Each structure stands twice: as C-alpha cells, then as structure tokens.
Amino acid sequence: MIHQISLVCLCLVKMFMFFGDARAKVPAVIVFGDSTVDPGNNNFIKTIVRSNFQPYGRDFPGGKPTGRFCNGRLVPDFFSEAFGLKKTIPAYLDPAYSIEDFATGVSFASAGTGYDNFTSNVGSVIPMWKELEYFKEYEKKLFDFMGKNNAKNMLREALFLTSLGTNDFIENYYINPAGRRAQFTVEEYSNYLIGISESFIREIYNLGARKISLGGLPPIGCLPLIRSINIKGGGACRADCNKLARDFDGKSIALADKLNKELTGIKILFLNVYNPALQVINNPQAYGFESVAVACCGTGTIEMSYLCNRDNPFTCMDANKYVFWDAVHPTEKLYHIVADHLMKTTLAELV
Ligand SMILES: *[C@@H]1O[C@H](CO)[C@@H](O)[C@H](O)[C@H]1NC(C)=O
C-alpha cells in the first residue's frame, strides 16, 4: 500500500515537473545580429572583421579567442546559461558543431553587419537577409534531426534574439558621409532601418518564431572610439550620438507594440541595454570599474580587431577594471551586468 501511494506520488511529481517545465522553459536561444552577439561566424567567411586571436578571449573558458569581440562571453551566452542551457552559444558556420549542438541554441550573427545591406558590404560580412537564409537552412536540418512537429514546437518556445544597428550609424552614416548620409536625414535613415527590422520580425514569425527579444542600442556616444574623436568635447560622451540611440530605441519599442497587437501569439520583448549600460558608465566605481573612457585593449582609444592584438604593449592586465574591452565593445563584466539585469527584468517572465 505504502509502495503504491509513493508510486502515485512520484508520478504526480513527475507530471508536475513535466508540465511545469513545458510551460516556462526556453529550449533554445537563436541569435541574429552583429559583433555584440557573434560568437565567431566571421572566422569562416572572407572578411578582415575578425577577432579570433589573442588577446581576444583571454578570459573565455580555456582562454580561447573564439571570434567573440570580447575578453570573454557575450550577453546571449549569459542568457543561455540562465535558462539552464549551455554556457556558450555556438556559431552556425563553425564546422566543429552539428545540428545536435545547434538544437539548443545557435548564432547566425556576423560582426560588422547591420540592418542595411550597405553596412555589411563595408566589411564583406554576412548581411541580415543572409542570416535569415541560414536560419531557413537550419530549420530544415532541425526538421530532419527531431521531426517536423517537435522542431516547430521547439521554435515556438525558443527565444529569438536580435542585436544590431550600431554599425549602420557608425560605419555607414558617420564614417562614410558620401553613403547613406547624402541620401537620408538621420530620422529618415532610422525609419528605413526600422522598416527592415519589421520585415525581419515578420519573416521569422512566419517561420515559427513567437518569443522575440528585440535588442536596443547601447549609449553609442560613450563608446571609447566616439569619445576619442570627440576632441572638441574633451573626450566626453557625445550627446548627439546617445540621443540617436535613444530615438532609435523609441522607434523599436513602437514597432514591438504594433506587432504585438497585430500578430497572434507573438511576444516581442524590447531589450533596453541603454539604461543599464549608462547606469554603469555614469557610476563605474559602484561596480568595481576603474576605467570607463578608455578601453582595456591597446591605448584604449581606437583599437579593435587587428589593431587589438597580442603585440600591442599597452593592453591592460585586468579587464574587470574596465567597462570597455576594445574601442567599441564592452568587457565581459559589463555584458554580464547587463545580461543579469535583463534576466531579472524584461526576460524574467520566460524563466
Ligand atoms: C538586400 O539585398 C538582398 C539581396 O540582394 C535583397 O533581396 C534585399 O531586398 C535587400 N534589402 C533591402 C532593404 O534593400
């Protein structure tokens, strides 16, 4: 009798665990975007926009320079770990991984890319339309791997994540004024990019995505590169660039609101990275940082990619004292702070 009761209890516990899990869990994190979320896809295409050499990755497990533009892990890696999945998300183009690995998370992101085709052309990196093509190929492989129904169910619960836009403004608008700047006002260009973002979300929705986290822009005006060219402003954050990021975020939020109302079953969560990042930038000591205006790598003012290399004698010893790793990318420590904040706030409902 006792035996039977305990069996029944065990079954109930198991059922509860099963339905409990199925209700809340995110079974995979599927990533699109630029260097903020690229774990190394650019290692496998012809481009000079790379970081698969030291000192990149020196605080990554095994000290491995994977191609992440960071000393360690990126925000999607921390999300994945927080959802109880793997600690790092593999790059789709890395032949070391298979569909079995990608079934619980994959990144199609490419450093240097943007919403705009012009932006990806600058560094010969993967344009967004091509990231989407890779996703379609992945979906087919997933159907073969786990069966179509299981794959569809998985994708419906998976967290899709996009993070891009900074390069559109930096590379294609400010650095190359003959390009988009001659064609569009900032307002028009932002609207153009938001239009591409909207098409992208509609496409992944049609392919089965339901939970989408739409990444916002960082305080672009506070990136060490932008500070170092702000000579008139004495190296302060550039207010106009920060405003541009906030305005663009406002348009992304409006887009999310619109599509959340229109598309049945979709849940677009806007990820505000601007506020938590600026909070740290304005109070670095409160978080144990000693340097915020210059980055760890090299002189900390202009170096990234090949300029940030092991022969550069100025690179800092302890990246945890720095908010930025290279002239445009945060250290792992800032990414970790931002990721923890988002997991506790916007993404808490998915855990
Ligand atoms: C970007 O290029 C692709 C491939 O040529 C094209 O299909 C797409 O329409 C372009 N996107 C925009 C917004 O022009």
PDB file of N, CA and C and ligand atoms in Angstrom, residues 115-118 127 129 180 192 196, ligand 1:
ATOM      1  N   TYR A 115      21.347  46.436 -40.227  1.00  0.00           N
ATOM      2  CA  TYR A 115      20.072  46.209 -40.908  1.00  0.00           C
ATOM      3  C   TYR A 115      20.231  46.457 -42.406  1.00  0.00           C
ATOM      4  N   ASP A 116      21.045  47.453 -42.733  1.00  0.00           N
ATOM      5  CA  ASP A 116      21.217  47.957 -44.082  1.00  0.00           C
ATOM      6  C   ASP A 116      22.237  47.103 -44.851  1.00  0.00           C
ATOM      7  N   ASN A 117      21.883  46.687 -46.071  1.00  0.00           N
ATOM      8  CA  ASN A 117      22.832  45.927 -46.904  1.00  0.00           C
ATOM      9  C   ASN A 117      24.146  46.681 -47.105  1.00  0.00           C
ATOM     10  N   PHE A 118      24.083  48.004 -47.187  1.00  0.00           N
ATOM     11  CA  PHE A 118      25.297  48.806 -47.373  1.00  0.00           C
ATOM     12  C   PHE A 118      26.299  48.577 -46.246  1.00  0.00           C
ATOM     13  N   PRO A 127      25.197  39.795 -44.491  1.00  0.00           N
ATOM     14  CA  PRO A 127      24.043  40.700 -44.375  1.00  0.00           C
ATOM     15  C   PRO A 127      22.884  40.018 -43.665  1.00  0.00           C
ATOM     16  N   TRP A 129      19.804  39.601 -44.516  1.00  0.00           N
ATOM     17  CA  TRP A 129      18.980  38.707 -45.343  1.00  0.00           C
ATOM     18  C   TRP A 129      19.630  37.328 -45.434  1.00  0.00           C
ATOM     19  N   ARG A 180      24.959  56.766 -47.080  1.00  0.00           N
ATOM     20  CA  ARG A 180      23.573  56.985 -46.682  1.00  0.00           C
ATOM     21  C   ARG A 180      23.305  58.410 -46.243  1.00  0.00           C
ATOM     22  N   TYR A 192      14.083  53.966 -42.177  1.00  0.00           N
ATOM     23  CA  TYR A 192      14.458  52.956 -43.172  1.00  0.00           C
ATOM     24  C   TYR A 192      14.917  51.669 -42.469  1.00  0.00           C
ATOM     25  N   ILE A 196      13.282  47.665 -42.150  1.00  0.00           N
ATOM     26  CA  ILE A 196      13.972  46.380 -42.374  1.00  0.00           C
ATOM     27  C   ILE A 196      13.785  45.473 -41.156  1.00  0.00           C
TER      28      ILE A 196
HETATM   29  C1  LIG B   1      19.327  43.454 -49.525  1.00  0.00           C
HETATM   30  O1  LIG B   1      19.861  42.607 -50.503  1.00  0.00           O
HETATM   31  C2  LIG B   1      19.081  41.447 -50.766  1.00  0.00           C
HETATM   32  C3  LIG B   1      19.833  40.548 -51.743  1.00  0.00           C
HETATM   33  O2  LIG B   1      20.262  41.236 -52.845  1.00  0.00           O
HETATM   34  C4  LIG B   1      17.721  41.847 -51.294  1.00  0.00           C
HETATM   35  O3  LIG B   1      16.925  40.707 -51.509  1.00  0.00           O
HETATM   36  C5  LIG B   1      17.042  42.764 -50.282  1.00  0.00           C
HETATM   37  O4  LIG B   1      15.827  43.260 -50.792  1.00  0.00           O
HETATM   38  C6  LIG B   1      17.962  43.946 -49.924  1.00  0.00           C
HETATM   39  N1  LIG B   1      17.335  44.678 -48.833  1.00  0.00           N
HETATM   40  C7  LIG B   1      16.931  45.945 -48.958  1.00  0.00           C
HETATM   41  C8  LIG B   1      16.243  46.534 -47.765  1.00  0.00           C
HETATM   42  O5  LIG B   1      17.112  46.617 -49.937  1.00  0.00           O
END
